[in-house]
Tab-separated table of C-alpha atoms in Angstrom:
chain	number	residue	atom	x	y	z
A	1	MET	CA	-67.859	6.961	-39.165
A	2	LYS	CA	-67.974	3.200	-39.457
A	3	ARG	CA	-64.722	1.308	-39.957
A	4	ASN	CA	-64.292	-1.810	-42.061
A	5	ARG	CA	-62.637	-4.630	-40.207
A	6	PHE	CA	-61.422	-7.858	-41.735
A	7	VAL	CA	-60.525	-10.571	-39.274
A	8	ALA	CA	-58.247	-13.381	-40.480
A	9	HIS	CA	-59.206	-16.712	-38.938
A	10	GLN	CA	-55.760	-17.535	-37.727
A	11	VAL	CA	-54.571	-18.071	-34.211
A	12	GLY	CA	-52.473	-15.158	-33.123
A	13	CYS	CA	-53.109	-13.032	-36.256
A	14	ARG	CA	-55.379	-9.970	-36.180
A	15	THR	CA	-55.605	-7.810	-39.267
A	16	PRO	CA	-57.738	-4.761	-38.657
A	17	SER	CA	-57.953	-2.553	-41.754
A	18	ILE	CA	-58.214	1.155	-42.353
A	19	PRO	CA	-60.705	2.328	-44.959
A	20	GLU	CA	-59.720	4.293	-48.022
A	21	ASN	CA	-61.171	7.570	-46.841
A	22	HIS	CA	-59.153	7.511	-43.592
A	23	PRO	CA	-56.693	10.432	-43.421
A	24	GLU	CA	-53.784	8.107	-42.719
A	25	SER	CA	-54.609	5.442	-45.307
A	26	GLY	CA	-53.122	7.251	-48.288
A	27	GLY	CA	-56.060	6.271	-50.483
A	28	GLN	CA	-55.621	2.539	-49.835
A	29	THR	CA	-56.990	0.043	-47.399
A	30	VAL	CA	-54.113	-0.790	-45.019
A	31	THR	CA	-54.216	-3.997	-43.054
A	32	ASP	CA	-52.028	-4.682	-40.044
A	33	THR	CA	-50.580	-8.078	-39.300
A	34	ALA	CA	-49.622	-7.442	-35.713
A	35	ILE	CA	-48.672	-11.000	-34.778
A	36	CYS	CA	-47.505	-13.532	-37.375
A	37	ARG	CA	-45.948	-16.769	-36.256
A	38	SER	CA	-44.637	-17.839	-39.678
A	39	SER	CA	-44.998	-16.770	-43.293
A	40	HIS	CA	-44.901	-20.380	-44.513
A	41	GLY	CA	-47.299	-23.243	-44.100
A	42	PRO	CA	-51.112	-23.255	-44.218
A	43	ALA	CA	-51.504	-20.659	-41.489
A	44	GLY	CA	-48.983	-18.372	-43.142
A	45	GLU	CA	-50.731	-18.785	-46.533
A	46	ARG	CA	-54.101	-17.844	-45.001
A	47	ALA	CA	-52.543	-14.741	-43.473
A	48	GLU	CA	-50.997	-13.790	-46.805
A	49	THR	CA	-54.319	-14.347	-48.547
A	50	CYS	CA	-55.984	-12.083	-46.026
A	51	ARG	CA	-53.537	-9.347	-46.818
A	52	LYS	CA	-54.017	-9.720	-50.579
A	53	GLN	CA	-57.795	-9.716	-50.330
A	54	SER	CA	-57.727	-6.568	-48.268
A	55	GLY	CA	-55.455	-4.869	-50.801
A	56	ALA	CA	-52.699	-3.959	-48.380
A	57	VAL	CA	-49.605	-2.917	-50.366
A	58	GLY	CA	-47.980	-0.193	-48.299
A	59	PRO	CA	-46.181	-0.195	-44.972
A	60	LEU	CA	-48.061	-1.897	-42.187
A	61	ARG	CA	-49.900	0.117	-39.603
A	62	LYS	CA	-51.269	-0.931	-36.241
A	63	THR	CA	-54.518	0.438	-34.917
A	64	GLY	CA	-56.130	0.069	-31.578
A	65	GLY	CA	-58.809	-2.538	-31.080
A	66	VAL	CA	-62.321	-2.048	-29.900
A	67	GLY	CA	-61.300	-1.993	-26.255
A	68	SER	CA	-58.095	-0.053	-26.814
A	69	PRO	CA	-57.995	3.443	-25.311
A	70	SER	CA	-55.955	4.748	-28.260
A	71	ARG	CA	-57.019	4.671	-31.907
A	72	ARG	CA	-54.020	6.428	-33.387
A	73	ALA	CA	-52.327	4.432	-36.157
A	74	THR	CA	-48.672	3.577	-35.414
A	75	ARG	CA	-46.160	2.384	-38.017
A	76	ILE	CA	-44.498	-0.966	-37.171
A	77	LYS	CA	-42.352	-3.501	-38.976
A	78	GLU	CA	-43.729	-6.722	-40.378
A	79	CYS	CA	-42.688	-9.841	-38.471
A	80	ARG	CA	-41.034	-12.286	-40.865
A	81	GLN	CA	-39.181	-15.324	-39.557
A	82	PRO	CA	-37.622	-18.247	-41.438
A	83	ALA	CA	-39.323	-21.596	-41.506
A	84	GLY	CA	-38.425	-24.322	-39.073
A	85	ARG	CA	-36.879	-23.976	-35.660
A	86	VAL	CA	-35.706	-20.493	-34.789
A	87	PRO	CA	-32.030	-20.633	-33.646
A	88	LEU	CA	-31.269	-19.106	-30.288
A	89	PRO	CA	-28.832	-16.209	-30.192
A	90	PRO	CA	-25.319	-17.286	-29.224
A	91	ARG	CA	-24.516	-16.852	-25.591
A	92	ALA	CA	-21.837	-14.366	-24.795
A	93	ARG	CA	-18.840	-16.023	-23.237
A	94	PRO	CA	-18.184	-14.794	-19.715
A	95	ARG	CA	-15.122	-12.655	-19.471
A	96	PRO	CA	-12.345	-14.051	-17.355
A	97	PRO	CA	-12.008	-12.236	-14.048
A	98	GLU	CA	-9.407	-9.533	-14.056
A	99	PRO	CA	-6.364	-10.277	-11.915
A	100	PRO	CA	-6.316	-8.390	-8.628
A	101	SER	CA	-4.253	-5.253	-8.616
A	102	VAL	CA	-0.793	-5.667	-7.131
A	103	GLY	CA	0.190	-3.152	-4.481
A	104	ALA	CA	3.272	-1.026	-4.887
A	105	LEU	CA	4.945	-2.837	-1.971
A	106	ALA	CA	3.428	-6.289	-2.437
A	107	GLY	CA	6.062	-8.985	-2.057
A	108	PHE	CA	8.142	-7.044	0.471
A	109	ALA	CA	8.423	-7.585	4.221
A	110	VAL	CA	9.015	-4.583	6.487
A	111	ALA	CA	9.674	-4.515	10.230
A	112	VAL	CA	8.419	-1.402	12.059
A	113	ILE	CA	10.311	-0.878	15.331
A	114	SER	CA	8.826	1.754	17.626
A	115	ASP	CA	7.539	2.425	21.105
A	116	LEU	CA	3.999	1.377	20.142
A	117	ARG	CA	2.480	-2.051	19.760
A	118	ARG	CA	1.059	-1.084	16.378
A	119	HIS	CA	2.564	1.987	14.787
A	120	PRO	CA	0.357	3.939	12.322
A	121	LEU	CA	3.050	3.398	9.700
A	122	ALA	CA	2.268	-0.319	9.758
A	123	ALA	CA	-1.265	0.315	8.482
A	124	ASP	CA	0.050	2.477	5.631
A	125	LEU	CA	2.542	-0.192	4.584
A	126	ALA	CA	-0.075	-2.934	4.729
A	127	ALA	CA	-2.422	-0.818	2.599
A	128	GLU	CA	0.187	-0.892	-0.183
A	129	GLY	CA	0.563	-4.672	0.015
A	130	ALA	CA	3.622	-5.121	2.213
A	131	ARG	CA	3.881	-7.791	4.893
A	132	VAL	CA	4.452	-5.871	8.130
A	133	VAL	CA	6.134	-7.042	11.319
A	134	SER	CA	5.337	-4.506	14.046
A	135	VAL	CA	7.535	-4.748	17.147
A	136	GLN	CA	7.492	-2.665	20.315
A	137	SER	CA	11.153	-2.252	21.226
A	138	VAL	CA	10.564	0.102	24.173
A	139	ARG	CA	7.500	1.423	25.920
A	140	THR	CA	6.724	4.875	27.247
A	141	LEU	CA	5.034	5.849	30.472
A	142	ALA	CA	3.083	9.108	30.788
A	143	GLN	CA	4.994	10.037	33.906
A	144	PRO	CA	8.049	12.256	33.518
A	145	VAL	CA	11.416	11.725	35.115
A	146	GLU	CA	11.607	14.332	37.876
A	147	GLU	CA	15.243	15.335	37.395
A	148	THR	CA	14.927	15.744	33.645
A	149	LEU	CA	11.682	17.663	33.922
A	150	GLN	CA	13.095	20.002	36.568
A	151	ARG	CA	16.077	20.875	34.382
A	152	ALA	CA	13.749	21.682	31.486
A	153	THR	CA	11.564	23.834	33.728
A	154	MET	CA	14.549	25.850	34.913
A	155	ALA	CA	15.583	26.334	31.277
A	156	CYS	CA	12.169	27.843	30.574
A	157	LEU	CA	12.616	30.286	33.464
A	158	THR	CA	16.118	31.432	32.566
A	159	SER	CA	15.259	32.751	29.111
A	160	PRO	CA	12.077	34.378	27.728
A	161	ILE	CA	9.784	31.978	25.852
A	162	ASP	CA	8.440	33.163	22.512
A	163	HIS	CA	6.325	30.102	21.687
A	164	LEU	CA	4.941	27.319	23.863
A	165	VAL	CA	3.812	24.125	22.096
A	166	VAL	CA	1.591	21.827	24.179
A	167	THR	CA	1.224	18.376	22.605
A	168	ALA	CA	-0.406	16.143	25.260
A	169	ALA	CA	-2.922	17.256	27.878
A	170	VAL	CA	-2.305	14.550	30.493
A	171	GLU	CA	1.474	14.936	30.441
A	172	PHE	CA	1.122	18.744	30.516
A	173	ASN	CA	-0.985	18.515	33.691
A	174	TYR	CA	1.755	16.338	35.220
A	175	TRP	CA	4.254	19.080	34.385
A	176	MET	CA	2.138	21.783	36.014
A	177	ALA	CA	1.604	19.625	39.124
A	178	ALA	CA	5.354	19.059	39.418
A	179	ALA	CA	5.989	22.814	39.019
A	180	ARG	CA	3.568	23.529	41.876
A	181	SER	CA	5.397	21.018	44.079
A	182	TRP	CA	8.658	22.894	43.341
A	183	ARG	CA	6.926	26.268	43.918
A	184	LEU	CA	7.775	27.300	40.380
A	185	ASP	CA	4.258	27.441	38.983
A	186	VAL	CA	3.729	31.217	39.401
A	187	PRO	CA	6.892	32.361	37.560
A	188	LEU	CA	6.387	29.632	34.960
A	189	LEU	CA	2.834	30.771	34.185
A	190	ALA	CA	4.097	34.347	34.019
A	191	ARG	CA	6.558	33.256	31.323
A	192	PHE	CA	3.768	31.528	29.458
A	193	GLY	CA	1.643	34.672	29.635
A	194	HIS	CA	4.107	36.526	27.371
A	195	ALA	CA	4.444	33.658	24.899
A	196	ARG	CA	2.387	32.571	21.961
A	197	LEU	CA	0.428	29.485	23.026
A	198	LEU	CA	0.009	26.637	20.546
A	199	ALA	CA	-2.093	23.516	21.189
A	200	SER	CA	-1.897	20.445	19.008
A	201	ASN	CA	-5.484	19.292	19.759
A	202	PRO	CA	-8.621	20.484	21.580
A	203	ARG	CA	-7.699	18.682	24.797
A	204	CYS	CA	-4.436	20.583	25.010
A	205	ALA	CA	-6.327	23.827	24.432
A	206	ASP	CA	-8.677	22.940	27.299
A	207	ALA	CA	-5.690	22.304	29.575
A	208	LEU	CA	-4.380	25.795	28.789
A	209	ARG	CA	-7.798	27.376	29.339
A	210	ALA	CA	-7.954	25.699	32.740
A	211	LEU	CA	-4.896	27.771	33.697
A	212	GLY	CA	-6.625	31.025	32.695
A	213	PHE	CA	-5.268	31.477	29.141
A	214	THR	CA	-7.638	32.471	26.359
A	215	ASP	CA	-5.505	33.346	23.326
A	216	ILE	CA	-4.635	29.862	22.029
A	217	SER	CA	-3.754	28.811	18.466
A	218	SER	CA	-3.743	25.394	16.864
A	219	ALA	CA	-3.042	23.740	13.535
A	220	VAL	CA	-5.763	23.103	10.986
A	221	ASP	CA	-5.193	19.333	11.053
A	222	ASN	CA	-4.905	19.198	14.891
A	223	THR	CA	-1.503	17.482	14.816
A	224	THR	CA	1.841	18.214	16.368
A	225	GLU	CA	3.536	17.817	13.013
A	226	GLY	CA	1.345	20.602	11.610
A	227	LEU	CA	2.393	22.974	14.381
A	228	VAL	CA	6.070	22.168	13.963
A	229	MET	CA	5.813	22.609	10.202
A	230	HIS	CA	4.259	26.036	10.745
A	231	LEU	CA	7.008	27.062	13.157
A	232	ARG	CA	9.717	25.833	10.834
A	233	HIS	CA	8.552	27.593	7.682
A	234	ARG	CA	6.804	30.717	8.999
A	235	LEU	CA	9.021	31.981	11.816
A	236	PRO	CA	12.241	33.930	11.351
A	237	PRO	CA	15.322	32.296	12.905
A	238	GLY	CA	16.293	33.101	16.479
A	239	GLN	CA	12.983	32.303	18.203
A	240	THR	CA	12.855	30.500	21.566
A	241	ILE	CA	10.409	27.600	21.470
A	242	ALA	CA	9.381	25.453	24.447
A	243	LEU	CA	8.275	22.104	22.962
A	244	GLN	CA	6.583	19.493	25.111
A	245	LEU	CA	7.656	15.938	24.199
A	246	TYR	CA	5.505	12.911	24.983
A	247	THR	CA	7.138	10.251	22.744
A	248	PRO	CA	10.789	9.459	21.948
A	249	ALA	CA	10.166	10.208	18.273
A	250	MET	CA	9.476	13.877	19.071
A	251	HIS	CA	13.162	14.468	19.726
A	252	GLU	CA	13.513	14.517	15.941
A	253	LEU	CA	11.027	17.413	15.741
A	254	ALA	CA	12.993	19.392	18.307
A	255	HIS	CA	16.213	18.679	16.408
A	256	MET	CA	14.640	19.871	13.159
A	257	LEU	CA	13.614	23.178	14.743
A	258	SER	CA	17.141	23.598	16.093
A	259	GLU	CA	18.549	23.020	12.616
A	260	ALA	CA	16.229	25.768	11.347
A	261	GLY	CA	17.954	28.306	13.614
A	262	HIS	CA	15.647	28.340	16.626
A	263	GLU	CA	16.498	27.821	20.271
A	264	VAL	CA	14.430	24.854	21.399
A	265	VAL	CA	13.761	23.950	25.026
A	266	ALA	CA	12.673	20.303	24.936
A	267	VAL	CA	10.439	19.373	27.862
A	268	PRO	CA	10.179	15.549	28.025
A	269	THR	CA	7.040	14.588	29.950
A	270	PHE	CA	7.513	10.816	29.642
A	271	GLN	CA	9.954	8.110	30.553
A	272	VAL	CA	11.213	5.181	28.506
A	273	LEU	CA	10.964	1.643	29.894
A	274	PRO	CA	12.098	-1.707	28.439
A	275	SER	CA	9.657	-3.768	26.435
A	276	ILE	CA	7.354	-6.076	28.343
A	277	ASN	CA	8.081	-8.985	25.994
A	278	PRO	CA	11.772	-8.996	25.017
A	279	GLU	CA	11.312	-12.294	23.172
A	280	THR	CA	9.707	-10.436	20.266
A	281	MET	CA	12.882	-8.397	19.813
A	282	ARG	CA	15.017	-11.552	19.823
A	283	ARG	CA	12.811	-13.099	17.164
A	284	LEU	CA	13.078	-9.922	15.116
A	285	VAL	CA	16.882	-9.995	15.323
A	286	ASN	CA	16.797	-13.579	14.078
A	287	GLN	CA	14.518	-12.620	11.170
A	288	ILE	CA	16.860	-9.802	10.169
A	289	VAL	CA	19.891	-12.075	10.321
A	290	ARG	CA	18.148	-14.718	8.190
A	291	ARG	CA	16.998	-12.064	5.674
A	292	HIS	CA	13.318	-12.764	6.269
A	293	VAL	CA	12.591	-9.032	6.133
A	294	ASP	CA	13.646	-6.618	3.416
A	295	ALA	CA	13.738	-3.416	5.449
A	296	ILE	CA	13.473	-2.174	9.011
A	297	THR	CA	11.948	1.136	10.014
A	298	LEU	CA	13.251	2.831	13.158
A	299	THR	CA	11.248	5.671	14.676
A	300	SER	CA	13.492	6.853	17.531
A	301	ALA	CA	17.027	6.643	18.848
A	302	GLU	CA	15.764	4.557	21.773
A	303	ALA	CA	14.387	1.985	19.348
A	304	THR	CA	17.737	1.801	17.528
A	305	ARG	CA	19.702	1.313	20.723
A	306	ALA	CA	17.238	-1.351	21.898
A	307	LEU	CA	17.713	-3.284	18.658
A	308	LEU	CA	21.502	-3.258	18.976
A	309	TRP	CA	21.320	-4.225	22.659
A	310	HIS	CA	19.138	-7.247	21.968
A	311	ALA	CA	21.489	-8.307	19.152
A	312	ARG	CA	24.393	-8.290	21.599
A	313	THR	CA	22.472	-10.326	24.179
A	314	CYS	CA	21.610	-12.899	21.496
A	315	ASP	CA	25.262	-13.141	20.314
A	316	GLN	CA	24.154	-12.063	16.844
A	317	PHE	CA	25.592	-8.561	16.762
A	318	ASP	CA	28.083	-9.229	13.952
A	319	GLU	CA	25.475	-11.097	11.896
A	320	LEU	CA	23.076	-8.188	12.356
A	321	ARG	CA	25.680	-5.719	11.131
A	322	GLN	CA	26.358	-7.836	8.041
A	323	ALA	CA	22.655	-8.127	7.239
A	324	LEU	CA	22.014	-4.384	7.604
A	325	ALA	CA	25.118	-3.543	5.597
A	326	ALA	CA	24.281	-5.788	2.632
A	327	ASP	CA	20.738	-7.117	2.310
A	328	VAL	CA	18.327	-5.382	4.717
A	329	ALA	CA	17.606	-1.668	4.307
A	330	ALA	CA	17.539	0.482	7.448
A	331	VAL	CA	15.191	3.468	7.191
A	332	CYS	CA	15.277	5.987	10.050
A	333	LEU	CA	12.951	8.802	11.029
A	334	GLY	CA	15.738	11.333	11.467
A	335	PRO	CA	19.451	11.873	12.080
A	336	LEU	CA	19.168	11.214	15.820
A	337	THR	CA	17.613	7.823	15.094
A	338	ALA	CA	20.314	6.983	12.557
A	339	ALA	CA	23.268	8.086	14.732
A	340	PRO	CA	23.823	4.713	16.531
A	341	LEU	CA	23.899	2.873	13.179
A	342	ARG	CA	26.173	5.397	11.521
A	343	GLU	CA	28.659	4.955	14.333
A	344	LEU	CA	28.907	1.303	13.245
A	345	ASN	CA	29.353	2.288	9.550
A	346	ILE	CA	25.970	0.816	8.649
A	347	PRO	CA	24.354	2.536	5.654
A	348	VAL	CA	21.007	4.089	6.513
A	349	GLN	CA	18.354	6.055	4.704
A	350	VAL	CA	16.889	9.015	6.566
A	351	ALA	CA	13.503	10.566	5.865
A	352	ALA	CA	13.533	14.057	4.399
A	353	ALA	CA	11.602	15.321	7.447
A	354	PRO	CA	10.455	13.598	10.664
A	355	TYR	CA	6.866	13.328	9.473
A	356	PRO	CA	4.873	10.124	8.851
A	357	GLU	CA	4.410	10.916	5.163
A	358	GLN	CA	8.123	11.502	4.633
A	359	LEU	CA	9.012	8.299	6.472
A	360	MET	CA	6.562	6.346	4.330
A	361	ALA	CA	8.086	7.834	1.187
A	362	ALA	CA	11.597	6.876	2.354
A	363	VAL	CA	10.532	3.258	2.979
A	364	ARG	CA	8.873	3.061	-0.422
A	365	GLU	CA	11.946	4.456	-2.147
A	366	ALA	CA	14.286	2.043	-0.366
A	367	LEU	CA	12.209	-1.006	-1.292
A	368	VAL	CA	11.606	-0.038	-4.901
A	369	ARG	CA	15.332	0.575	-5.367
A	370	ARG	CA	16.110	-2.970	-4.201
A	371	ALA	CA	13.783	-4.591	-6.732
A	372	HIS	CA	15.406	-6.160	-9.824
A	373	HIS	CA	13.699	-5.669	-13.189
A	374	LEU	CA	14.398	-8.289	-15.874
A	375	GLU	CA	13.137	-9.214	-19.326
A	376	ALA	CA	13.692	-12.779	-20.455
A	377	ASP	CA	11.891	-15.408	-22.541
A	378	ARG	CA	9.267	-12.872	-23.681
A	379	HIS	CA	8.348	-12.219	-20.053
A	380	THR	CA	8.896	-9.305	-17.711
A	381	PHE	CA	10.104	-10.079	-14.206
A	382	GLU	CA	10.401	-7.990	-11.093
A	383	ILE	CA	12.233	-9.734	-8.286
A	384	ARG	CA	11.033	-8.423	-4.958
A	385	GLY	CA	11.845	-9.415	-1.409
A	386	GLU	CA	9.826	-12.626	-1.124
A	387	ALA	CA	7.937	-12.774	-4.416
A	388	VAL	CA	8.340	-12.369	-8.165
A	389	LEU	CA	6.121	-10.174	-10.318
A	390	LEU	CA	5.714	-12.203	-13.533
A	391	ASP	CA	3.941	-10.216	-16.272
A	392	GLY	CA	2.047	-8.258	-13.644
A	393	GLU	CA	1.083	-11.315	-11.568
A	394	LEU	CA	2.554	-11.696	-8.094
A	395	ILE	CA	4.002	-15.152	-7.360
A	396	THR	CA	5.091	-15.803	-3.794
A	397	LEU	CA	8.117	-18.091	-3.508
A	398	GLN	CA	9.506	-20.232	-0.746
A	399	GLN	CA	12.482	-18.974	1.185
A	400	GLY	CA	14.979	-21.368	-0.395
A	401	PRO	CA	14.233	-20.627	-4.073
A	402	MET	CA	13.873	-16.929	-3.273
A	403	ALA	CA	17.296	-16.842	-1.602
A	404	VAL	CA	18.947	-18.481	-4.622
A	405	LEU	CA	17.177	-16.086	-6.993
A	406	ARG	CA	18.355	-13.051	-5.015
A	407	VAL	CA	21.961	-14.267	-5.173
A	408	LEU	CA	21.736	-14.703	-8.946
A	409	ALA	CA	20.108	-11.284	-9.326
A	410	ARG	CA	22.977	-9.608	-7.469
A	411	HIS	CA	25.407	-11.027	-10.079
A	412	PRO	CA	23.415	-10.980	-13.328
A	413	ASP	CA	26.477	-11.173	-15.607
A	414	ARG	CA	28.156	-14.156	-13.934
A	415	VAL	CA	27.724	-17.896	-13.875
A	416	LEU	CA	27.647	-18.954	-10.217
A	417	SER	CA	28.512	-22.454	-9.176
A	418	PRO	CA	26.500	-24.133	-6.399
A	419	ALA	CA	29.465	-23.616	-4.052
A	420	GLU	CA	29.462	-19.858	-4.788
A	421	VAL	CA	25.729	-19.683	-4.214
A	422	ARG	CA	26.096	-21.411	-0.861
A	423	GLY	CA	28.957	-19.104	0.088
A	424	GLN	CA	26.696	-16.045	-0.251
A	425	LEU	CA	23.946	-17.585	1.861
A	426	PRO	CA	25.039	-17.591	5.507
A	427	PHE	CA	22.761	-20.446	6.591
A	428	TRP	CA	23.473	-22.691	3.582
A	429	ALA	CA	27.099	-23.410	4.384
A	430	GLY	CA	26.290	-26.981	5.469
A	431	ALA	CA	24.145	-27.743	2.398
A	432	ASP	CA	25.347	-29.656	-0.673
A	433	ASP	CA	24.936	-29.125	-4.400
A	434	HIS	CA	21.750	-31.174	-4.441
A	435	ALA	CA	20.036	-28.619	-2.189
A	436	ILE	CA	20.857	-25.860	-4.669
A	437	GLU	CA	19.570	-27.996	-7.550
A	438	MET	CA	16.313	-28.664	-5.746
A	439	ALA	CA	15.905	-24.958	-4.965
A	440	VAL	CA	16.377	-24.088	-8.650
A	441	SER	CA	13.921	-26.826	-9.639
A	442	ARG	CA	11.253	-25.510	-7.260
A	443	LEU	CA	11.918	-22.001	-8.560
A	444	ARG	CA	11.266	-23.079	-12.140
A	445	ARG	CA	8.063	-24.866	-11.184
A	446	ALA	CA	6.838	-21.788	-9.338
A	447	LEU	CA	7.524	-19.580	-12.373
A	448	ARG	CA	5.308	-21.875	-14.523
A	449	GLY	CA	7.848	-22.639	-17.184
A	450	ALA	CA	9.179	-19.119	-17.697
A	451	GLU	CA	12.868	-19.270	-18.602
A	452	LEU	CA	14.516	-17.073	-16.008
A	453	VAL	CA	17.289	-19.228	-14.545
A	454	GLN	CA	19.621	-20.944	-16.998
A	455	THR	CA	21.836	-23.916	-16.287
A	456	VAL	CA	25.315	-23.803	-17.784
A	457	MET	CA	26.524	-27.352	-18.176
A	458	LYS	CA	29.106	-28.349	-15.531
A	459	ARG	CA	29.492	-24.748	-14.392
A	460	GLY	CA	26.449	-23.431	-12.537
A	461	TYR	CA	23.496	-21.085	-12.941
A	462	ARG	CA	22.777	-17.567	-14.126
A	463	LEU	CA	19.975	-15.336	-15.319
A	464	VAL	CA	19.186	-15.737	-19.003
A	465	GLU	CA	18.723	-12.106	-20.003
A	466	HIS	CA	22.414	-11.245	-19.836
A	467	SER	CA	23.668	-13.729	-22.451
A	468	PRO	CA	22.935	-14.626	-26.102
A	469	VAL	CA	20.221	-17.202	-26.544
A	470	GLY	CA	21.636	-20.712	-26.307
A	471	HIS	CA	25.219	-19.717	-25.376
A	472	ASP	CA	26.932	-18.691	-22.176
A	473	GLU	CA	29.274	-15.774	-21.636
A	474	ASP	CA	32.284	-17.745	-22.984
A	475	GLY	CA	30.500	-18.988	-26.112
A	476	PHE	CA	29.735	-22.488	-24.842
A	477	PRO	CA	26.267	-23.916	-25.416
A	478	ALA	CA	23.924	-23.675	-22.437
A	479	ALA	CA	21.384	-26.228	-21.388
A	480	ARG	CA	18.434	-26.052	-19.077
A	481	ALA	CA	18.405	-28.448	-16.161
A	482	SER	CA	15.775	-31.109	-16.327
């Protein structure tokens, strides 16, 4: 069947037609204007004339050309554009970048005092935004003290052992070598043969297999804390447990098992030595005294005693007690760690259990409790240790303005004179009123005009949320310092 084709002599306009007897023509000759630059002007008039001459009145259809592989008619829309220059679509404005998320502990400074150069707790605190000062107060050596180890070995021989917990392979081999030198290895291994053997990791299990034992259990997570948690919650009271200790912090685990009603034979396979660099401890004492940290985390009783000893050698013992009693939170791993501070009537916060997760939760709770939440001048404030959270944005402040803001936050319902502000800052006793004024001025500039600190004429400063707008607590008009 031949097909009529009518070609419009226009650049960019092809109008193939479909004859009347085509099954898709509907009884009419349908012409397709596939490409039409404009419906106005001479070219547009010629294209319109082509359509009228061909008798196209229905919806446009597009058919394949001579060289097209498909000849099926496809319905399309007619291209109609206004005359003149076609306006470009408006560009979408780029969205402003979202502010970075603020960590739960961002704006706080925490000192982690332990027997390690970098305690794992420091990484967890830094992951939540805190500034971490990690200090090694004491160091441990994987070589036990002979007298202490011999007493623990004799304690294992005097009473039957129900459970043996091996926590470090190298230190355990030292223990077995010392027992052989005392000719106590045979009766000791006989005691172990009637006990349930628990290994905290595969290396400890290999050390037990080297002695001829085959029935060895371990925790799913391969940690000492997992084994101790199992013994605490699954065993009935009255069991005798021999627990190998390889760090000072593990004394808290032994104490927890004793509190649960078990008889614990602690076998320390390490010795505690002073820190290699005592200057770091002196600098830490100075930071605590100057309130440059918001909390300290103590992981063992040895770390607590080392902190107090360095404070005495620096002649800052009384200043350290005042700082820990008022402004710096002391978070301890367990009751043994907190005992030296409690003897000095220093308030401490103890973790619910001597586990890393519980210690992290205790630090988080102590810091969040010390934050001050305010609403003033249509803004929300959260005063943290060394920064202010203004409407969800963290603003780090200098030490001077931050110290003045903390003093005002501790007394939100009072107007404090510059002399009273200086009296509550130990290292500002020699400053004058101008120093306080400059600190308040820098604070206001850092807060970008947000009205948080109010100046009461000839009286002092206070926070604005605790008074009627424009008047102080006695009804006098208040003015903002210029």
